[in-house]
CSV table of C-alpha atoms in Angstrom, one decimal:
chain,number,residue,atom,x,y,z
A,1,UNK,CA,0.0,0.0,0.0
A,2,UNK,CA,1.4,3.4,-0.9
A,3,UNK,CA,2.9,5.2,2.1
A,4,UNK,CA,2.7,2.1,4.3
A,5,UNK,CA,5.5,2.0,6.8
A,6,UNK,CA,8.1,-0.8,5.9
A,7,UNK,CA,8.4,-3.9,8.0
A,8,UNK,CA,12.0,-4.0,9.1
A,9,UNK,CA,13.7,-7.3,9.4
A,10,UNK,CA,16.9,-8.4,11.3
A,11,UNK,CA,18.5,-11.5,10.0
A,12,UNK,CA,20.7,-13.5,12.4
A,13,UNK,CA,23.1,-15.8,10.5
A,14,UNK,CA,24.0,-15.8,6.8
A,15,UNK,CA,25.1,-19.3,6.0
A,16,UNK,CA,23.5,-21.6,3.4
A,17,UNK,CA,19.9,-20.8,4.6
A,18,UNK,CA,20.5,-17.1,5.4
A,19,UNK,CA,22.1,-16.4,2.0
A,20,UNK,CA,19.0,-17.9,0.4
A,21,UNK,CA,16.7,-15.8,2.6
A,22,UNK,CA,18.6,-12.6,1.5
A,23,UNK,CA,18.3,-13.7,-2.2
A,24,UNK,CA,14.5,-14.3,-1.9
A,25,UNK,CA,13.9,-11.1,-0.1
A,26,UNK,CA,15.7,-9.2,-2.8
A,27,UNK,CA,14.4,-11.1,-5.9
A,28,UNK,CA,10.8,-11.1,-4.7
A,29,UNK,CA,10.6,-7.7,-3.1
A,30,UNK,CA,7.6,-6.4,-5.2
A,31,UNK,CA,5.6,-9.6,-4.7
A,32,UNK,CA,6.3,-9.7,-1.0
A,33,UNK,CA,5.2,-6.0,-0.7
A,34,UNK,CA,1.9,-6.9,-2.4
A,35,UNK,CA,1.4,-10.0,-0.3
A,36,UNK,CA,2.2,-8.3,3.0
A,37,UNK,CA,0.6,-5.0,2.4
A,38,UNK,CA,3.8,-3.1,3.1
A,39,UNK,CA,7.5,-3.2,2.0
A,40,UNK,CA,9.6,-5.8,3.7
A,41,UNK,CA,13.0,-4.2,4.4
A,42,UNK,CA,16.1,-6.0,5.5
A,43,UNK,CA,17.6,-3.7,8.1
A,44,UNK,CA,20.7,-5.7,9.0
A,45,UNK,CA,22.5,-9.1,8.9
A,46,UNK,CA,24.4,-10.4,12.0
A,47,UNK,CA,27.4,-12.5,11.1
A,48,UNK,CA,30.7,-13.4,12.9
A,49,UNK,CA,33.0,-12.7,9.9
A,50,UNK,CA,31.7,-10.0,7.5
A,51,UNK,CA,34.6,-10.5,5.1
A,52,UNK,CA,33.3,-14.0,4.3
A,53,UNK,CA,29.9,-12.8,3.0
A,54,UNK,CA,30.7,-10.9,-0.2
A,55,UNK,CA,27.5,-12.2,-1.8
A,56,UNK,CA,25.4,-9.9,0.4
A,57,UNK,CA,25.5,-6.0,0.6
A,58,UNK,CA,28.4,-5.1,2.9
A,59,UNK,CA,26.4,-2.2,4.4
A,60,UNK,CA,23.9,-4.6,5.9
A,61,UNK,CA,26.5,-6.8,7.7
A,62,UNK,CA,27.3,-6.4,11.4
A,63,UNK,CA,28.9,-8.4,14.2
A,64,UNK,CA,27.0,-6.6,16.9
A,65,UNK,CA,24.0,-8.9,17.3
A,66,UNK,CA,22.7,-7.2,20.4
A,67,UNK,CA,22.6,-3.8,18.8
A,68,UNK,CA,20.8,-5.2,15.8
A,69,UNK,CA,18.2,-7.0,17.9
A,70,UNK,CA,17.7,-3.9,20.0
A,71,UNK,CA,17.3,-1.6,17.0
A,72,UNK,CA,13.9,-0.5,15.6
A,73,UNK,CA,13.3,-3.7,13.7
A,74,UNK,CA,9.9,-5.4,13.7
A,75,UNK,CA,10.9,-9.0,13.0
A,76,UNK,CA,14.0,-11.0,14.0
A,77,UNK,CA,14.8,-14.0,11.7
A,78,UNK,CA,17.2,-16.5,13.2
A,79,UNK,CA,19.0,-19.1,11.2
A,80,UNK,CA,22.1,-19.5,13.3
A,81,UNK,CA,21.2,-22.7,15.1
A,82,UNK,CA,22.2,-24.1,18.4
A,83,UNK,CA,20.9,-23.3,21.9
A,84,UNK,CA,23.1,-20.4,23.0
A,85,UNK,CA,23.5,-17.6,22.2
A,86,UNK,CA,20.4,-17.9,20.0
A,87,UNK,CA,18.1,-18.4,23.0
A,88,UNK,CA,19.3,-15.2,24.6
A,89,UNK,CA,18.9,-13.2,21.4
A,90,UNK,CA,15.4,-14.5,20.7
A,91,UNK,CA,14.2,-14.0,24.3
A,92,UNK,CA,15.5,-10.4,24.1
A,93,UNK,CA,13.6,-9.8,20.8
A,94,UNK,CA,10.3,-11.3,22.0
A,95,UNK,CA,10.4,-9.5,25.3
A,96,UNK,CA,10.8,-6.3,23.4
A,97,UNK,CA,7.7,-7.1,21.3
A,98,UNK,CA,9.5,-8.1,18.2
A,99,UNK,CA,8.2,-11.0,16.3
A,100,UNK,CA,10.5,-14.0,15.7
A,101,UNK,CA,10.9,-16.4,12.8
A,102,UNK,CA,13.3,-19.3,13.5
A,103,UNK,CA,14.5,-22.5,11.9
A,104,UNK,CA,16.2,-23.6,15.1
A,105,UNK,CA,14.8,-27.1,15.9
A,106,UNK,CA,17.2,-27.8,18.8
A,107,UNK,CA,16.2,-24.5,20.6
A,108,UNK,CA,12.5,-25.2,20.1
A,109,UNK,CA,12.8,-28.8,21.2
A,110,UNK,CA,14.3,-27.7,24.6
A,111,UNK,CA,13.0,-24.1,25.2
A,112,UNK,CA,9.8,-23.6,23.2
A,113,UNK,CA,7.8,-23.0,26.5
A,114,UNK,CA,10.1,-20.2,27.6
A,115,UNK,CA,10.0,-18.6,24.1
A,116,UNK,CA,6.2,-18.8,23.9
A,117,UNK,CA,5.8,-17.3,27.4
A,118,UNK,CA,8.0,-14.4,26.3
A,119,UNK,CA,5.9,-14.0,23.1
A,120,UNK,CA,2.6,-14.1,25.0
A,121,UNK,CA,3.8,-11.5,27.6
A,122,UNK,CA,4.7,-8.9,24.9
A,123,UNK,CA,2.1,-9.8,22.2
A,124,UNK,CA,4.7,-10.8,19.7
A,125,UNK,CA,4.5,-13.7,17.2
A,126,UNK,CA,6.7,-16.8,17.2
A,127,UNK,CA,6.8,-18.8,14.0
A,128,UNK,CA,9.0,-21.8,13.2
A,129,UNK,CA,7.8,-23.7,10.1
A,130,UNK,CA,11.4,-24.3,8.9
A,131,UNK,CA,12.4,-26.1,12.0
A,132,UNK,CA,11.0,-29.4,10.8
A,133,UNK,CA,11.0,-30.9,7.3
A,134,UNK,CA,12.4,-27.9,5.4
A,135,UNK,CA,10.0,-26.7,2.7
A,136,UNK,CA,7.2,-29.1,3.6
A,137,UNK,CA,4.2,-27.2,4.9
A,138,UNK,CA,3.7,-29.3,8.0
A,139,UNK,CA,3.8,-27.4,11.3
A,140,UNK,CA,1.2,-24.8,10.3
A,141,UNK,CA,-1.3,-27.5,9.3
A,142,UNK,CA,-0.8,-29.2,12.7
A,143,UNK,CA,-0.9,-25.9,14.5
A,144,UNK,CA,-3.8,-24.3,12.6
A,145,UNK,CA,-5.6,-26.4,10.0
A,146,UNK,CA,-6.0,-29.4,12.2
A,147,UNK,CA,-6.7,-27.4,15.4
A,148,UNK,CA,-10.3,-28.6,15.4
A,149,UNK,CA,-9.4,-32.3,15.1
A,150,UNK,CA,-8.0,-34.9,17.4
A,151,UNK,CA,-4.6,-36.1,16.0
A,152,UNK,CA,-3.9,-39.7,17.1
A,153,UNK,CA,-0.5,-40.4,15.5
A,154,UNK,CA,2.3,-38.7,13.6
A,155,UNK,CA,4.9,-40.9,11.9
A,156,UNK,CA,7.6,-39.3,9.9
A,157,UNK,CA,10.9,-39.6,8.0
A,158,UNK,CA,12.3,-36.3,9.1
A,159,UNK,CA,16.1,-36.7,8.5
A,160,UNK,CA,17.3,-36.7,4.9
A,161,UNK,CA,20.8,-38.0,5.6
A,162,UNK,CA,19.6,-41.2,7.3
A,163,UNK,CA,16.9,-41.8,4.7
A,164,UNK,CA,19.5,-41.5,2.0
A,165,UNK,CA,21.7,-44.1,3.7
A,166,UNK,CA,18.9,-46.6,4.4
A,167,UNK,CA,17.5,-46.1,0.9
A,168,UNK,CA,20.9,-46.8,-0.6
A,169,UNK,CA,21.4,-49.9,1.5
A,170,UNK,CA,18.0,-51.2,0.4
A,171,UNK,CA,18.6,-50.5,-3.3
A,172,UNK,CA,22.3,-51.7,-3.5
A,173,UNK,CA,22.7,-54.2,-0.7
A,174,UNK,CA,25.7,-52.3,0.5
A,175,UNK,CA,26.7,-52.0,4.2
A,176,UNK,CA,26.0,-49.1,6.5
A,177,UNK,CA,29.7,-48.0,6.4
A,178,UNK,CA,29.8,-48.1,2.6
A,179,UNK,CA,26.6,-46.1,2.1
A,180,UNK,CA,27.6,-43.5,4.8
A,181,UNK,CA,30.9,-43.0,2.9
A,182,UNK,CA,28.9,-42.4,-0.3
A,183,UNK,CA,26.5,-40.0,1.4
A,184,UNK,CA,29.5,-38.0,2.7
A,185,UNK,CA,31.1,-37.9,-0.7
A,186,UNK,CA,27.9,-36.6,-2.3
A,187,UNK,CA,27.3,-34.0,0.5
A,188,UNK,CA,24.3,-35.6,2.0
A,189,UNK,CA,26.2,-36.3,5.3
A,190,UNK,CA,28.3,-34.0,7.3
A,191,UNK,CA,32.0,-34.7,8.0
A,192,UNK,CA,30.7,-35.5,11.6
A,193,UNK,CA,27.3,-37.1,10.9
A,194,UNK,CA,26.6,-37.9,14.6
A,195,UNK,CA,23.6,-35.6,14.9
A,196,UNK,CA,21.9,-37.3,12.0
A,197,UNK,CA,22.9,-40.9,12.2
A,198,UNK,CA,22.5,-41.2,16.0
A,199,UNK,CA,19.0,-39.7,15.8
A,200,UNK,CA,19.6,-36.4,17.7
A,201,UNK,CA,18.3,-34.3,14.8
A,202,UNK,CA,15.1,-36.4,14.4
A,203,UNK,CA,14.5,-36.4,18.1
A,204,UNK,CA,14.4,-32.6,18.3
A,205,UNK,CA,11.9,-32.6,15.4
A,206,UNK,CA,9.8,-35.4,17.0
A,207,UNK,CA,9.6,-33.2,20.2
A,208,UNK,CA,8.2,-30.3,18.2
A,209,UNK,CA,5.8,-32.5,16.3
A,210,UNK,CA,4.4,-34.1,19.4
A,211,UNK,CA,4.1,-30.8,21.2
A,212,UNK,CA,1.9,-29.4,18.4
A,213,UNK,CA,-0.1,-32.6,17.6
A,214,UNK,CA,-1.0,-33.4,21.2
A,215,UNK,CA,-1.2,-29.9,22.8
A,216,UNK,CA,1.5,-30.8,25.4
A,217,UNK,CA,5.0,-29.6,26.0
A,218,UNK,CA,7.5,-32.3,25.0
A,219,UNK,CA,11.3,-31.8,25.1
A,220,UNK,CA,14.0,-33.6,23.2
A,221,UNK,CA,15.2,-35.2,26.4
A,222,UNK,CA,11.8,-37.0,26.7
A,223,UNK,CA,12.1,-38.6,23.2
A,224,UNK,CA,13.5,-42.1,23.1
A,225,UNK,CA,16.3,-42.1,20.6
A,226,UNK,CA,18.1,-44.8,18.6
A,227,UNK,CA,20.3,-44.3,15.5
A,228,UNK,CA,21.0,-46.3,12.4
A,229,UNK,CA,24.6,-47.3,12.9
A,230,UNK,CA,23.6,-50.8,14.0
A,231,UNK,CA,21.4,-51.5,11.0
A,232,UNK,CA,23.1,-54.2,8.9
A,233,UNK,CA,22.8,-55.3,5.3
A,234,UNK,CA,21.3,-58.5,6.8
A,235,UNK,CA,18.6,-56.5,8.5
A,236,UNK,CA,17.8,-54.8,5.2
A,237,UNK,CA,17.7,-58.2,3.4
A,238,UNK,CA,15.5,-59.7,6.1
A,239,UNK,CA,13.0,-56.8,5.7
A,240,UNK,CA,12.9,-57.4,2.0
A,241,UNK,CA,12.2,-61.0,2.5
A,242,UNK,CA,9.1,-60.1,4.5
A,243,UNK,CA,7.9,-57.4,2.1
A,244,UNK,CA,9.2,-54.5,4.3
A,245,UNK,CA,11.7,-51.7,4.1
A,246,UNK,CA,13.8,-50.2,7.0
A,247,UNK,CA,13.3,-46.5,7.8
A,248,UNK,CA,14.4,-44.2,10.7
A,249,UNK,CA,11.1,-43.1,12.0
A,250,UNK,CA,10.0,-40.3,14.3
A,251,UNK,CA,6.8,-41.7,15.9
A,252,UNK,CA,4.4,-39.6,18.1
A,253,UNK,CA,1.2,-41.3,19.2
A,254,UNK,CA,-1.5,-41.1,21.8
A,255,UNK,CA,-1.6,-44.1,24.1
A,256,UNK,CA,-4.4,-45.0,26.6
A,257,UNK,CA,-4.1,-47.3,29.5
A,258,UNK,CA,-5.3,-50.4,27.8
A,259,UNK,CA,-2.8,-50.0,24.9
A,260,UNK,CA,0.1,-49.5,27.4
A,261,UNK,CA,-0.7,-52.6,29.4
A,262,UNK,CA,-1.2,-50.5,32.6
A,263,UNK,CA,-4.7,-51.1,34.1
A,264,UNK,CA,-6.3,-47.8,35.0
A,265,UNK,CA,-3.7,-45.7,33.3
A,266,UNK,CA,-4.9,-42.5,31.7
A,267,UNK,CA,-4.1,-41.1,28.2
A,268,UNK,CA,-0.5,-40.3,27.6
A,269,UNK,CA,1.8,-39.9,24.6
A,270,UNK,CA,4.7,-42.0,23.2
A,271,UNK,CA,7.5,-40.1,21.4
A,272,UNK,CA,10.3,-42.1,19.9
A,273,UNK,CA,12.9,-42.2,17.1
A,274,UNK,CA,14.3,-45.5,16.0
A,275,UNK,CA,14.8,-47.7,12.9
A,276,UNK,CA,11.8,-49.8,12.0
A,277,UNK,CA,10.6,-52.1,9.4
A,278,UNK,CA,7.4,-50.9,7.6
A,279,UNK,CA,5.4,-52.7,4.8
A,280,UNK,CA,6.4,-51.7,1.3
A,281,UNK,CA,2.8,-50.8,0.8
A,282,UNK,CA,2.9,-48.1,3.4
A,283,UNK,CA,3.0,-44.5,2.0
A,284,UNK,CA,6.3,-43.8,3.8
A,285,UNK,CA,8.0,-46.8,2.2
A,286,UNK,CA,8.4,-45.2,-1.1
A,287,UNK,CA,10.1,-42.1,0.3
A,288,UNK,CA,13.7,-42.4,-1.0
A,289,UNK,CA,16.9,-40.5,-1.1
A,290,UNK,CA,17.2,-37.3,1.0
A,291,UNK,CA,13.4,-36.6,0.9
A,292,UNK,CA,11.3,-36.2,4.0
A,293,UNK,CA,7.6,-37.2,4.6
A,294,UNK,CA,5.3,-37.2,7.5
A,295,UNK,CA,2.2,-39.4,7.8
A,296,UNK,CA,-0.6,-37.9,10.1
A,297,UNK,CA,-3.6,-39.8,11.4
A,298,UNK,CA,-6.6,-37.8,12.9
A,299,UNK,CA,-10.1,-38.8,14.0
A,300,UNK,CA,-12.0,-36.7,11.5
A,301,UNK,CA,-9.6,-35.9,8.8
A,302,UNK,CA,-8.3,-39.5,8.5
A,303,UNK,CA,-4.9,-40.2,7.0
A,304,UNK,CA,-2.7,-37.5,5.4
A,305,UNK,CA,0.9,-37.4,4.1
A,306,UNK,CA,3.1,-34.4,3.7
A,307,UNK,CA,6.1,-35.0,1.4
A,308,UNK,CA,8.9,-32.9,-0.1
A,309,UNK,CA,12.5,-31.6,0.4
A,310,UNK,CA,13.3,-31.6,4.0
A,311,UNK,CA,16.6,-29.7,3.9
A,312,UNK,CA,18.8,-27.5,1.8
A,313,UNK,CA,19.2,-23.7,1.6
A,314,UNK,CA,16.5,-22.9,-0.9
A,315,UNK,CA,13.8,-25.2,0.5
A,316,UNK,CA,14.4,-24.1,4.1
A,317,UNK,CA,14.5,-20.5,3.1
A,318,UNK,CA,11.1,-20.9,1.4
A,319,UNK,CA,9.6,-22.0,4.8
A,320,UNK,CA,11.3,-19.1,6.5
A,321,UNK,CA,9.9,-16.6,4.0
A,322,UNK,CA,6.4,-18.1,4.4
A,323,UNK,CA,6.6,-17.4,8.1
A,324,UNK,CA,8.0,-13.9,7.5
A,325,UNK,CA,5.1,-13.0,5.3
A,326,UNK,CA,2.7,-14.3,8.0
A,327,UNK,CA,4.2,-12.3,10.9
A,328,UNK,CA,4.6,-9.2,8.6
A,329,UNK,CA,1.0,-9.3,7.7
A,330,UNK,CA,0.1,-9.5,11.4
A,331,UNK,CA,2.2,-6.4,12.0
A,332,UNK,CA,0.5,-4.5,9.2
A,333,UNK,CA,-3.1,-5.3,10.5
A,334,UNK,CA,-2.1,-5.3,14.2
A,335,UNK,CA,-3.0,-8.9,14.5
A,336,UNK,CA,-1.5,-11.9,16.2
A,337,UNK,CA,-0.7,-15.4,15.1
A,338,UNK,CA,-1.5,-18.6,16.9
A,339,UNK,CA,-0.3,-19.0,20.5
A,340,UNK,CA,1.1,-22.0,22.2
A,341,UNK,CA,-1.4,-24.7,22.9
A,342,UNK,CA,-0.2,-26.9,25.7
A,343,UNK,CA,-3.5,-27.2,27.7
A,344,UNK,CA,-3.6,-31.1,27.5
A,345,UNK,CA,-0.3,-31.5,29.3
A,346,UNK,CA,-0.2,-35.2,28.5
A,347,UNK,CA,2.6,-37.1,30.1
A,348,UNK,CA,5.3,-38.8,28.0
A,349,UNK,CA,5.5,-42.5,28.6
A,350,UNK,CA,8.8,-44.2,29.0
A,351,UNK,CA,9.9,-46.3,26.1
A,352,UNK,CA,9.3,-49.5,28.1
A,353,UNK,CA,5.6,-48.7,28.2
A,354,UNK,CA,5.3,-47.9,24.5
A,355,UNK,CA,3.3,-50.4,22.4
A,356,UNK,CA,5.3,-51.8,19.6
A,357,UNK,CA,6.2,-55.0,17.7
A,358,UNK,CA,9.5,-56.8,17.2
A,359,UNK,CA,11.3,-58.6,14.3
A,360,UNK,CA,13.7,-61.0,16.0
A,361,UNK,CA,16.4,-63.0,14.1
A,362,UNK,CA,18.0,-65.9,16.0
A,363,UNK,CA,20.8,-68.3,15.2
A,364,UNK,CA,19.7,-71.6,16.9
A,365,UNK,CA,20.7,-75.2,17.1
A,366,UNK,CA,19.0,-77.3,14.4
A,367,UNK,CA,17.3,-80.0,16.5
A,368,UNK,CA,13.8,-80.9,17.6
A,369,UNK,CA,12.2,-78.8,20.3
A,370,UNK,CA,14.0,-75.5,19.6
A,371,UNK,CA,10.9,-73.7,18.5
A,372,UNK,CA,8.8,-74.9,21.5
A,373,UNK,CA,11.5,-73.7,23.9
A,374,UNK,CA,11.6,-70.3,22.2
A,375,UNK,CA,7.8,-70.0,22.1
A,376,UNK,CA,7.5,-70.9,25.8
A,377,UNK,CA,9.6,-67.8,26.6
A,378,UNK,CA,7.2,-65.6,24.6
A,379,UNK,CA,4.2,-67.1,26.4
A,380,UNK,CA,5.9,-66.5,29.7
A,381,UNK,CA,6.1,-62.8,29.0
A,382,UNK,CA,2.6,-62.7,27.5
A,383,UNK,CA,3.9,-61.8,24.0
A,384,UNK,CA,2.0,-63.2,21.1
A,385,UNK,CA,3.9,-64.5,18.0
A,386,UNK,CA,2.5,-63.3,14.6
A,387,UNK,CA,5.0,-64.9,12.1
A,388,UNK,CA,7.7,-67.6,12.4
A,389,UNK,CA,10.1,-68.5,9.7
A,390,UNK,CA,12.8,-71.2,10.1
A,391,UNK,CA,15.7,-71.9,7.7
A,392,UNK,CA,17.6,-75.1,8.4
A,393,UNK,CA,21.4,-75.6,7.8
A,394,UNK,CA,23.8,-78.4,8.5
A,395,UNK,CA,24.5,-77.7,12.2
A,396,UNK,CA,22.4,-74.8,13.0
A,397,UNK,CA,19.3,-72.8,11.8
A,398,UNK,CA,18.0,-69.4,11.4
A,399,UNK,CA,14.8,-68.5,13.1
A,400,UNK,CA,12.9,-65.3,12.4
A,401,UNK,CA,10.0,-64.2,14.6
A,402,UNK,CA,7.7,-61.3,14.3
A,403,UNK,CA,5.5,-60.5,17.3
A,404,UNK,CA,2.1,-59.0,17.8
A,405,UNK,CA,2.0,-55.6,19.7
A,406,UNK,CA,3.2,-55.6,23.3
A,407,UNK,CA,5.0,-53.2,25.5
A,408,UNK,CA,8.6,-52.5,24.6
A,409,UNK,CA,9.7,-53.7,28.1
A,410,UNK,CA,7.9,-57.0,27.7
A,411,UNK,CA,9.5,-57.5,24.3
A,412,UNK,CA,12.9,-56.6,25.5
A,413,UNK,CA,12.7,-58.9,28.5
A,414,UNK,CA,11.6,-61.7,26.1
A,415,UNK,CA,14.6,-61.2,23.9
A,416,UNK,CA,17.0,-61.1,26.9
A,417,UNK,CA,15.7,-64.4,28.2
A,418,UNK,CA,15.7,-66.0,24.7
A,419,UNK,CA,19.4,-65.0,24.4
A,420,UNK,CA,20.2,-67.1,27.4
A,421,UNK,CA,18.6,-70.3,26.1
A,422,UNK,CA,21.2,-73.1,25.5
A,423,UNK,CA,19.6,-73.8,22.1
A,424,UNK,CA,20.1,-70.2,21.0
A,425,UNK,CA,23.6,-69.5,19.6
A,426,UNK,CA,23.0,-65.8,19.0
A,427,UNK,CA,20.4,-63.1,18.8
A,428,UNK,CA,21.4,-61.9,15.4
A,429,UNK,CA,19.2,-58.8,15.3
A,430,UNK,CA,16.2,-57.1,16.8
A,431,UNK,CA,14.2,-54.4,15.0
A,432,UNK,CA,10.8,-52.9,15.7
A,433,UNK,CA,8.0,-53.3,13.2
A,434,UNK,CA,5.6,-50.4,12.5
A,435,UNK,CA,2.8,-49.5,10.1
A,436,UNK,CA,0.8,-52.8,10.6
A,437,UNK,CA,-2.1,-53.8,12.7
């Protein structure tokens, strides 16, 4: 609108994502003005080493983050990452009434409550679509579009590095180490891939998803986490033999007392990240390479899947710009975005109480009575067997068992006792099974 006061933006960080944010703000300036109802003006960019950012206007660069945050900007966009000093900067901005757009999953997974409280106290907005699944419009549908529904389960592939590795192992038969090396060479894995392959990245995202889906505060520390380093080529082959594929899944679900195995227990939530076998007919099974996808189940809406590029400079910047347009519009019309919804305050169940299924591969002695001894242990722990497959060899045999649903603690105790049977030479592998009744 002619004469409308510009919306001033401070950008904290100018790495891969920040550089794309600057480019989009510049290239799309006329369109953004039309969409927002006012010009969107980049007031400054906080970086550590200005001489390393020749691709952006030098006059915008500053190393004084505090001065930039405390200036007369309307919106602070943070793409630095990490907990500190990002937490301090964003709290300062929110407490001063400046809206915040962030892509910082680790910060949100640990401190979203503190950030929302600061936003509520000052009337500022807090948006974070880019924190989970890159360009995929996911958090806003959970936060707004499905606000009138009851979400029962969210299952997602939310880390592109691990999905690239597991997809490669499935298609080539290569080992984990070989496929990780290839992912590193192609730039899909960092030189230190720990955050990805050990599940830390996915756990932070799972905490955010669970918080939004179930109207409860969930932190990354409450998410059960397992990585993919122990997934072998044999596990991948075993999954293929059963018509399944292995994925690193972030699983967030409602659990009532009867499902958890605890009589009289009330509703709670299970939030976990671990490798799992899923049927090749499941919508998530066909998600390959570095793509992300999240499968949502709700009472009224039914089943939905969100799919797309989950990382990268341009995709993540697209999500950042979407949030920036939203908060800028609110500034123009003196409106406010959605607030935190944590009224349900559902407790997070320990992993041992989570309902799940196991795929167990055993190396056993090839003689009569082995299966009956193994089955007796399952019965002792009240775990029902769904599938048994035995392959005989000269002196020993391979035994594969897939269970019906039981608590993870019961299944783990079953496996531990089976491993001590004289007829069992080795528990070759144990993997959870998801996506089946």
